[in-house]
PDB file of N, CA and C in Angstrom:
ATOM      1  N   UNK A   1     -38.413  30.640  10.533  1.00  0.00           N
ATOM      2  CA  UNK A   1     -37.646  30.508   9.308  1.00  0.00           C
ATOM      3  C   UNK A   1     -38.419  29.646   8.322  1.00  0.00           C
ATOM      4  N   UNK A   2     -39.542  30.145   7.954  1.00  0.00           N
ATOM      5  CA  UNK A   2     -40.385  29.423   7.029  1.00  0.00           C
ATOM      6  C   UNK A   2     -39.880  29.590   5.606  1.00  0.00           C
ATOM      7  N   UNK A   3     -39.763  28.473   4.883  1.00  0.00           N
ATOM      8  CA  UNK A   3     -39.342  28.537   3.495  1.00  0.00           C
ATOM      9  C   UNK A   3     -37.835  28.691   3.312  1.00  0.00           C
ATOM     10  N   UNK A   4     -37.073  28.583   4.383  1.00  0.00           N
ATOM     11  CA  UNK A   4     -35.620  28.705   4.290  1.00  0.00           C
ATOM     12  C   UNK A   4     -35.018  27.314   4.332  1.00  0.00           C
ATOM     13  N   UNK A   5     -34.230  26.998   3.329  1.00  0.00           N
ATOM     14  CA  UNK A   5     -33.595  25.679   3.302  1.00  0.00           C
ATOM     15  C   UNK A   5     -32.391  25.671   4.240  1.00  0.00           C
ATOM     16  N   UNK A   6     -31.856  24.495   4.458  1.00  0.00           N
ATOM     17  CA  UNK A   6     -30.716  24.359   5.358  1.00  0.00           C
ATOM     18  C   UNK A   6     -29.503  25.117   4.814  1.00  0.00           C
ATOM     19  N   UNK A   7     -29.329  25.117   3.500  1.00  0.00           N
ATOM     20  CA  UNK A   7     -28.208  25.833   2.899  1.00  0.00           C
ATOM     21  C   UNK A   7     -28.333  27.331   3.155  1.00  0.00           C
ATOM     22  N   UNK A   8     -29.531  27.871   3.011  1.00  0.00           N
ATOM     23  CA  UNK A   8     -29.727  29.296   3.271  1.00  0.00           C
ATOM     24  C   UNK A   8     -29.508  29.618   4.738  1.00  0.00           C
ATOM     25  N   UNK A   9     -29.880  28.711   5.630  1.00  0.00           N
ATOM     26  CA  UNK A   9     -29.674  28.938   7.055  1.00  0.00           C
ATOM     27  C   UNK A   9     -28.184  29.001   7.368  1.00  0.00           C
ATOM     28  N   UNK A  10     -27.388  28.167   6.706  1.00  0.00           N
ATOM     29  CA  UNK A  10     -25.944  28.195   6.922  1.00  0.00           C
ATOM     30  C   UNK A  10     -25.347  29.494   6.409  1.00  0.00           C
ATOM     31  N   UNK A  11     -25.864  29.994   5.293  1.00  0.00           N
ATOM     32  CA  UNK A  11     -25.333  31.249   4.751  1.00  0.00           C
ATOM     33  C   UNK A  11     -25.667  32.422   5.669  1.00  0.00           C
ATOM     34  N   UNK A  12     -26.761  32.335   6.395  1.00  0.00           N
ATOM     35  CA  UNK A  12     -27.084  33.395   7.331  1.00  0.00           C
ATOM     36  C   UNK A  12     -26.144  33.373   8.531  1.00  0.00           C
ATOM     37  N   UNK A  13     -25.676  32.180   8.894  1.00  0.00           N
ATOM     38  CA  UNK A  13     -24.759  32.076  10.025  1.00  0.00           C
ATOM     39  C   UNK A  13     -23.365  32.581   9.667  1.00  0.00           C
ATOM     40  N   UNK A  14     -22.974  32.406   8.418  1.00  0.00           N
ATOM     41  CA  UNK A  14     -21.658  32.849   7.968  1.00  0.00           C
ATOM     42  C   UNK A  14     -21.879  33.826   6.814  1.00  0.00           C
ATOM     43  N   UNK A  15     -21.927  35.112   7.105  1.00  0.00           N
ATOM     44  CA  UNK A  15     -22.249  36.076   6.047  1.00  0.00           C
ATOM     45  C   UNK A  15     -21.204  36.143   4.942  1.00  0.00           C
ATOM     46  N   UNK A  16     -19.948  35.821   5.227  1.00  0.00           N
ATOM     47  CA  UNK A  16     -18.921  35.880   4.191  1.00  0.00           C
ATOM     48  C   UNK A  16     -18.996  34.683   3.244  1.00  0.00           C
ATOM     49  N   UNK A  17     -19.777  33.689   3.578  1.00  0.00           N
ATOM     50  CA  UNK A  17     -19.863  32.492   2.749  1.00  0.00           C
ATOM     51  C   UNK A  17     -20.604  32.748   1.441  1.00  0.00           C
ATOM     52  N   UNK A  18     -21.286  33.848   1.301  1.00  0.00           N
ATOM     53  CA  UNK A  18     -21.999  34.156   0.063  1.00  0.00           C
ATOM     54  C   UNK A  18     -21.028  34.319  -1.085  1.00  0.00           C
ATOM     55  N   UNK A  19     -19.802  34.762  -0.812  1.00  0.00           N
ATOM     56  CA  UNK A  19     -18.798  34.936  -1.849  1.00  0.00           C
ATOM     57  C   UNK A  19     -18.109  33.626  -2.206  1.00  0.00           C
ATOM     58  N   UNK A  20     -18.282  32.594  -1.388  1.00  0.00           N
ATOM     59  CA  UNK A  20     -17.623  31.314  -1.584  1.00  0.00           C
ATOM     60  C   UNK A  20     -18.328  30.509  -2.676  1.00  0.00           C
ATOM     61  N   UNK A  21     -17.563  29.975  -3.586  1.00  0.00           N
ATOM     62  CA  UNK A  21     -18.115  29.142  -4.649  1.00  0.00           C
ATOM     63  C   UNK A  21     -18.474  27.783  -4.058  1.00  0.00           C
ATOM     64  N   UNK A  22     -19.718  27.365  -4.197  1.00  0.00           N
ATOM     65  CA  UNK A  22     -20.180  26.093  -3.624  1.00  0.00           C
ATOM     66  C   UNK A  22     -19.552  24.891  -4.301  1.00  0.00           C
ATOM     67  N   UNK A  23     -19.029  25.048  -5.517  1.00  0.00           N
ATOM     68  CA  UNK A  23     -18.429  23.934  -6.250  1.00  0.00           C
ATOM     69  C   UNK A  23     -16.940  23.764  -5.941  1.00  0.00           C
ATOM     70  N   UNK A  24     -16.389  24.666  -5.188  1.00  0.00           N
ATOM     71  CA  UNK A  24     -14.965  24.611  -4.874  1.00  0.00           C
ATOM     72  C   UNK A  24     -14.788  24.138  -3.427  1.00  0.00           C
ATOM     73  N   UNK A  25     -13.984  23.093  -3.257  1.00  0.00           N
ATOM     74  CA  UNK A  25     -13.730  22.558  -1.925  1.00  0.00           C
ATOM     75  C   UNK A  25     -12.242  22.656  -1.647  1.00  0.00           C
ATOM     76  N   UNK A  26     -11.881  23.216  -0.519  1.00  0.00           N
ATOM     77  CA  UNK A  26     -10.479  23.326  -0.131  1.00  0.00           C
ATOM     78  C   UNK A  26     -10.287  22.683   1.235  1.00  0.00           C
ATOM     79  N   UNK A  27      -9.109  22.112   1.481  1.00  0.00           N
ATOM     80  CA  UNK A  27      -8.887  21.461   2.770  1.00  0.00           C
ATOM     81  C   UNK A  27      -8.726  22.451   3.917  1.00  0.00           C
ATOM     82  N   UNK A  28      -8.270  23.654   3.636  1.00  0.00           N
ATOM     83  CA  UNK A  28      -8.143  24.661   4.677  1.00  0.00           C
ATOM     84  C   UNK A  28      -6.964  24.413   5.595  1.00  0.00           C
ATOM     85  N   UNK A  29      -6.960  25.135   6.688  1.00  0.00           N
ATOM     86  CA  UNK A  29      -5.864  25.075   7.647  1.00  0.00           C
ATOM     87  C   UNK A  29      -5.808  23.712   8.336  1.00  0.00           C
ATOM     88  N   UNK A  30      -6.941  23.159   8.687  1.00  0.00           N
ATOM     89  CA  UNK A  30      -6.966  21.861   9.367  1.00  0.00           C
ATOM     90  C   UNK A  30      -6.363  20.764   8.487  1.00  0.00           C
ATOM     91  N   UNK A  31      -6.668  20.764   7.217  1.00  0.00           N
ATOM     92  CA  UNK A  31      -6.093  19.785   6.296  1.00  0.00           C
ATOM     93  C   UNK A  31      -4.584  19.930   6.189  1.00  0.00           C
ATOM     94  N   UNK A  32      -4.104  21.165   6.150  1.00  0.00           N
ATOM     95  CA  UNK A  32      -2.657  21.396   6.090  1.00  0.00           C
ATOM     96  C   UNK A  32      -1.968  20.920   7.366  1.00  0.00           C
ATOM     97  N   UNK A  33      -2.562  21.220   8.513  1.00  0.00           N
ATOM     98  CA  UNK A  33      -1.958  20.811   9.789  1.00  0.00           C
ATOM     99  C   UNK A  33      -1.890  19.291   9.880  1.00  0.00           C
ATOM    100  N   UNK A  34      -2.952  18.610   9.505  1.00  0.00           N
ATOM    101  CA  UNK A  34      -2.953  17.141   9.548  1.00  0.00           C
ATOM    102  C   UNK A  34      -1.896  16.583   8.599  1.00  0.00           C
ATOM    103  N   UNK A  35      -1.805  17.133   7.399  1.00  0.00           N
ATOM    104  CA  UNK A  35      -0.804  16.681   6.430  1.00  0.00           C
ATOM    105  C   UNK A  35       0.611  16.927   6.948  1.00  0.00           C
ATOM    106  N   UNK A  36       0.843  18.091   7.548  1.00  0.00           N
ATOM    107  CA  UNK A  36       2.175  18.419   8.066  1.00  0.00           C
ATOM    108  C   UNK A  36       2.560  17.485   9.208  1.00  0.00           C
ATOM    109  N   UNK A  37       1.619  17.167  10.098  1.00  0.00           N
ATOM    110  CA  UNK A  37       1.898  16.257  11.212  1.00  0.00           C
ATOM    111  C   UNK A  37       2.231  14.865  10.677  1.00  0.00           C
ATOM    112  N   UNK A  38       1.491  14.420   9.670  1.00  0.00           N
ATOM    113  CA  UNK A  38       1.772  13.108   9.081  1.00  0.00           C
ATOM    114  C   UNK A  38       3.147  13.096   8.408  1.00  0.00           C
ATOM    115  N   UNK A  39       3.512  14.188   7.742  1.00  0.00           N
ATOM    116  CA  UNK A  39       4.816  14.266   7.071  1.00  0.00           C
ATOM    117  C   UNK A  39       5.950  14.233   8.089  1.00  0.00           C
ATOM    118  N   UNK A  40       5.805  14.962   9.180  1.00  0.00           N
ATOM    119  CA  UNK A  40       6.837  14.975  10.220  1.00  0.00           C
ATOM    120  C   UNK A  40       6.938  13.597  10.866  1.00  0.00           C
ATOM    121  N   UNK A  41       5.804  12.945  11.111  1.00  0.00           N
ATOM    122  CA  UNK A  41       5.810  11.595  11.684  1.00  0.00           C
ATOM    123  C   UNK A  41       6.478  10.592  10.761  1.00  0.00           C
ATOM    124  N   UNK A  42       6.202  10.681   9.470  1.00  0.00           N
ATOM    125  CA  UNK A  42       6.828   9.780   8.503  1.00  0.00           C
ATOM    126  C   UNK A  42       8.334  10.008   8.452  1.00  0.00           C
ATOM    127  N   UNK A  43       8.767  11.255   8.499  1.00  0.00           N
ATOM    128  CA  UNK A  43      10.198  11.562   8.501  1.00  0.00           C
ATOM    129  C   UNK A  43      10.874  10.955   9.736  1.00  0.00           C
ATOM    130  N   UNK A  44      10.231  11.090  10.899  1.00  0.00           N
ATOM    131  CA  UNK A  44      10.800  10.543  12.127  1.00  0.00           C
ATOM    132  C   UNK A  44      10.881   9.020  12.059  1.00  0.00           C
ATOM    133  N   UNK A  45       9.856   8.386  11.514  1.00  0.00           N
ATOM    134  CA  UNK A  45       9.876   6.921  11.370  1.00  0.00           C
ATOM    135  C   UNK A  45      10.987   6.477  10.423  1.00  0.00           C
ATOM    136  N   UNK A  46      11.188   7.206   9.333  1.00  0.00           N
ATOM    137  CA  UNK A  46      12.231   6.834   8.381  1.00  0.00           C
ATOM    138  C   UNK A  46      13.621   7.000   8.992  1.00  0.00           C
ATOM    139  N   UNK A  47      13.829   8.068   9.756  1.00  0.00           N
ATOM    140  CA  UNK A  47      15.119   8.264  10.417  1.00  0.00           C
ATOM    141  C   UNK A  47      15.379   7.143  11.426  1.00  0.00           C
ATOM    142  N   UNK A  48      14.361   6.769  12.186  1.00  0.00           N
ATOM    143  CA  UNK A  48      14.504   5.712  13.171  1.00  0.00           C
ATOM    144  C   UNK A  48      14.777   4.374  12.492  1.00  0.00           C
ATOM    145  N   UNK A  49      14.093   4.092  11.391  1.00  0.00           N
ATOM    146  CA  UNK A  49      14.314   2.831  10.683  1.00  0.00           C
ATOM    147  C   UNK A  49      15.738   2.776  10.137  1.00  0.00           C
ATOM    148  N   UNK A  50      16.246   3.877   9.632  1.00  0.00           N
ATOM    149  CA  UNK A  50      17.627   3.912   9.153  1.00  0.00           C
ATOM    150  C   UNK A  50      18.608   3.624  10.268  1.00  0.00           C
ATOM    151  N   UNK A  51      18.347   4.172  11.432  1.00  0.00           N
ATOM    152  CA  UNK A  51      19.217   3.935  12.584  1.00  0.00           C
ATOM    153  C   UNK A  51      19.175   2.459  12.998  1.00  0.00           C
ATOM    154  N   UNK A  52      17.987   1.858  12.983  1.00  0.00           N
ATOM    155  CA  UNK A  52      17.851   0.445  13.358  1.00  0.00           C
ATOM    156  C   UNK A  52      18.522  -0.467  12.331  1.00  0.00           C
ATOM    157  N   UNK A  53      18.435  -0.105  11.059  1.00  0.00           N
ATOM    158  CA  UNK A  53      19.047  -0.930  10.010  1.00  0.00           C
ATOM    159  C   UNK A  53      20.571  -0.891  10.110  1.00  0.00           C
ATOM    160  N   UNK A  54      21.125   0.223  10.553  1.00  0.00           N
ATOM    161  CA  UNK A  54      22.578   0.315  10.708  1.00  0.00           C
ATOM    162  C   UNK A  54      23.075  -0.579  11.832  1.00  0.00           C
ATOM    163  N   UNK A  55      22.222  -0.882  12.807  1.00  0.00           N
ATOM    164  CA  UNK A  55      22.610  -1.731  13.934  1.00  0.00           C
ATOM    165  C   UNK A  55      22.719  -3.204  13.544  1.00  0.00           C
ATOM    166  N   UNK A  56      22.083  -3.591  12.455  1.00  0.00           N
ATOM    167  CA  UNK A  56      22.062  -4.993  12.045  1.00  0.00           C
ATOM    168  C   UNK A  56      23.426  -5.380  11.490  1.00  0.00           C
ATOM    169  N   UNK A  57      23.978  -6.482  12.015  1.00  0.00           N
ATOM    170  CA  UNK A  57      25.260  -6.995  11.541  1.00  0.00           C
ATOM    171  C   UNK A  57      24.981  -8.339  10.883  1.00  0.00           C
ATOM    172  N   UNK A  58      24.887  -8.350   9.588  1.00  0.00           N
ATOM    173  CA  UNK A  58      24.514  -9.557   8.869  1.00  0.00           C
ATOM    174  C   UNK A  58      25.586  -9.885   7.850  1.00  0.00           C
ATOM    175  N   UNK A  59      26.130 -11.094   7.966  1.00  0.00           N
ATOM    176  CA  UNK A  59      27.086 -11.582   6.977  1.00  0.00           C
ATOM    177  C   UNK A  59      26.523 -12.862   6.392  1.00  0.00           C
ATOM    178  N   UNK A  60      26.381 -12.883   5.098  1.00  0.00           N
ATOM    179  CA  UNK A  60      25.828 -14.067   4.443  1.00  0.00           C
ATOM    180  C   UNK A  60      26.911 -15.130   4.334  1.00  0.00           C
ATOM    181  N   UNK A  61      26.566 -16.337   4.782  1.00  0.00           N
ATOM    182  CA  UNK A  61      27.515 -17.445   4.704  1.00  0.00           C
ATOM    183  C   UNK A  61      27.573 -17.952   3.268  1.00  0.00           C
ATOM    184  N   UNK A  62      28.750 -18.356   2.818  1.00  0.00           N
ATOM    185  CA  UNK A  62      28.829 -18.895   1.457  1.00  0.00           C
ATOM    186  C   UNK A  62      28.033 -20.195   1.357  1.00  0.00           C
ATOM    187  N   UNK A  63      27.447 -20.390   0.210  1.00  0.00           N
ATOM    188  CA  UNK A  63      26.629 -21.575  -0.011  1.00  0.00           C
ATOM    189  C   UNK A  63      27.516 -22.822  -0.069  1.00  0.00           C
ATOM    190  N   UNK A  64      27.176 -23.840   0.731  1.00  0.00           N
ATOM    191  CA  UNK A  64      27.950 -25.077   0.743  1.00  0.00           C
ATOM    192  C   UNK A  64      27.315 -26.065  -0.222  1.00  0.00           C
ATOM    193  N   UNK A  65      28.139 -26.621  -1.073  1.00  0.00           N
ATOM    194  CA  UNK A  65      27.633 -27.593  -2.033  1.00  0.00           C
ATOM    195  C   UNK A  65      27.604 -28.953  -1.358  1.00  0.00           C
ATOM    196  N   UNK A  66      26.546 -29.733  -1.566  1.00  0.00           N
ATOM    197  CA  UNK A  66      26.490 -31.059  -0.956  1.00  0.00           C
ATOM    198  C   UNK A  66      27.555 -31.977  -1.565  1.00  0.00           C
ATOM    199  N   UNK A  67      28.017 -32.919  -0.737  1.00  0.00           N
ATOM    200  CA  UNK A  67      29.036 -33.860  -1.225  1.00  0.00           C
ATOM    201  C   UNK A  67      28.441 -34.709  -2.342  1.00  0.00           C
ATOM    202  N   UNK A  68      29.229 -34.924  -3.378  1.00  0.00           N
ATOM    203  CA  UNK A  68      28.754 -35.706  -4.525  1.00  0.00           C
ATOM    204  C   UNK A  68      28.672 -37.181  -4.149  1.00  0.00           C
ATOM    205  N   UNK A  69      27.619 -37.854  -4.600  1.00  0.00           N
ATOM    206  CA  UNK A  69      27.460 -39.287  -4.344  1.00  0.00           C
ATOM    207  C   UNK A  69      28.446 -40.055  -5.221  1.00  0.00           C
ATOM    208  N   UNK A  70      28.912 -41.194  -4.750  1.00  0.00           N
ATOM    209  CA  UNK A  70      29.833 -41.986  -5.584  1.00  0.00           C
ATOM    210  C   UNK A  70      29.151 -42.424  -6.879  1.00  0.00           C
ATOM    211  N   UNK A  71      29.884 -42.327  -7.984  1.00  0.00           N
ATOM    212  CA  UNK A  71      29.300 -42.606  -9.290  1.00  0.00           C
ATOM    213  C   UNK A  71      29.219 -44.103  -9.588  1.00  0.00           C
ATOM    214  N   UNK A  72      30.074 -44.941  -8.964  1.00  0.00           N
ATOM    215  CA  UNK A  72      30.096 -46.359  -9.301  1.00  0.00           C
ATOM    216  C   UNK A  72      28.938 -47.121  -8.659  1.00  0.00           C
ATOM    217  N   UNK A  73      28.300 -46.608  -7.619  1.00  0.00           N
ATOM    218  CA  UNK A  73      27.202 -47.309  -6.959  1.00  0.00           C
ATOM    219  C   UNK A  73      25.893 -46.618  -7.321  1.00  0.00           C
ATOM    220  N   UNK A  74      25.181 -47.139  -8.279  1.00  0.00           N
ATOM    221  CA  UNK A  74      23.935 -46.541  -8.740  1.00  0.00           C
ATOM    222  C   UNK A  74      22.765 -46.938  -7.856  1.00  0.00           C
ATOM    223  N   UNK A  75      22.862 -48.084  -7.148  1.00  0.00           N
ATOM    224  CA  UNK A  75      21.770 -48.539  -6.294  1.00  0.00           C
ATOM    225  C   UNK A  75      21.903 -47.917  -4.900  1.00  0.00           C
ATOM    226  N   UNK A  76      20.762 -47.565  -4.298  1.00  0.00           N
ATOM    227  CA  UNK A  76      20.843 -47.080  -2.918  1.00  0.00           C
ATOM    228  C   UNK A  76      21.158 -48.240  -1.978  1.00  0.00           C
ATOM    229  N   UNK A  77      21.931 -47.946  -0.955  1.00  0.00           N
ATOM    230  CA  UNK A  77      22.298 -49.005  -0.010  1.00  0.00           C
ATOM    231  C   UNK A  77      21.121 -49.278   0.910  1.00  0.00           C
ATOM    232  N   UNK A  78      20.945 -50.563   1.257  1.00  0.00           N
ATOM    233  CA  UNK A  78      19.855 -50.950   2.131  1.00  0.00           C
ATOM    234  C   UNK A  78      20.387 -51.016   3.565  1.00  0.00           C
ATOM    235  N   UNK A  79      19.576 -50.546   4.478  1.00  0.00           N
ATOM    236  CA  UNK A  79      19.998 -50.590   5.880  1.00  0.00           C
ATOM    237  C   UNK A  79      19.723 -51.983   6.439  1.00  0.00           C
ATOM    238  N   UNK A  80      20.207 -52.256   7.645  1.00  0.00           N
ATOM    239  CA  UNK A  80      20.061 -53.575   8.257  1.00  0.00           C
ATOM    240  C   UNK A  80      18.588 -53.866   8.552  1.00  0.00           C
ATOM    241  N   UNK A  81      17.794 -52.855   8.892  1.00  0.00           N
ATOM    242  CA  UNK A  81      16.367 -53.079   9.173  1.00  0.00           C
ATOM    243  C   UNK A  81      15.621 -53.475   7.910  1.00  0.00           C
ATOM    244  N   UNK A  82      15.890 -52.799   6.843  1.00  0.00           N
ATOM    245  CA  UNK A  82      15.153 -53.081   5.614  1.00  0.00           C
ATOM    246  C   UNK A  82      15.654 -54.366   4.938  1.00  0.00           C
ATOM    247  N   UNK A  83      16.830 -54.851   5.314  1.00  0.00           N
ATOM    248  CA  UNK A  83      17.375 -56.080   4.721  1.00  0.00           C
ATOM    249  C   UNK A  83      16.760 -57.325   5.367  1.00  0.00           C
ATOM    250  N   UNK A  84      16.012 -57.153   6.473  1.00  0.00           N
ATOM    251  CA  UNK A  84      15.358 -58.263   7.098  1.00  0.00           C
ATOM    252  C   UNK A  84      16.183 -58.863   8.229  1.00  0.00           C
ATOM    253  N   UNK A  85      17.186 -58.239   8.691  1.00  0.00           N
ATOM    254  CA  UNK A  85      18.031 -58.783   9.749  1.00  0.00           C
ATOM    255  C   UNK A  85      17.514 -58.510  11.118  1.00  0.00           C
TER     256      UNK A  85
END
């Protein structure tokens, strides 16, 4: 096969490829099968996640406000240790 490039060698192996446009790329059957398997897997994961989310029993507790400090005592109280006793 003197003077035959690799592209020409491939065309000899697949005689119908001469009609194929070299600038056009298609995913073909394998690409469709892979996409379909991924779509079915994603659907199954979403159904399972919905089922798991329904099992969750969550009730939010109301927010408790902290007790207000007395207004007449502006100074913090000192403990017995810090008072030097």
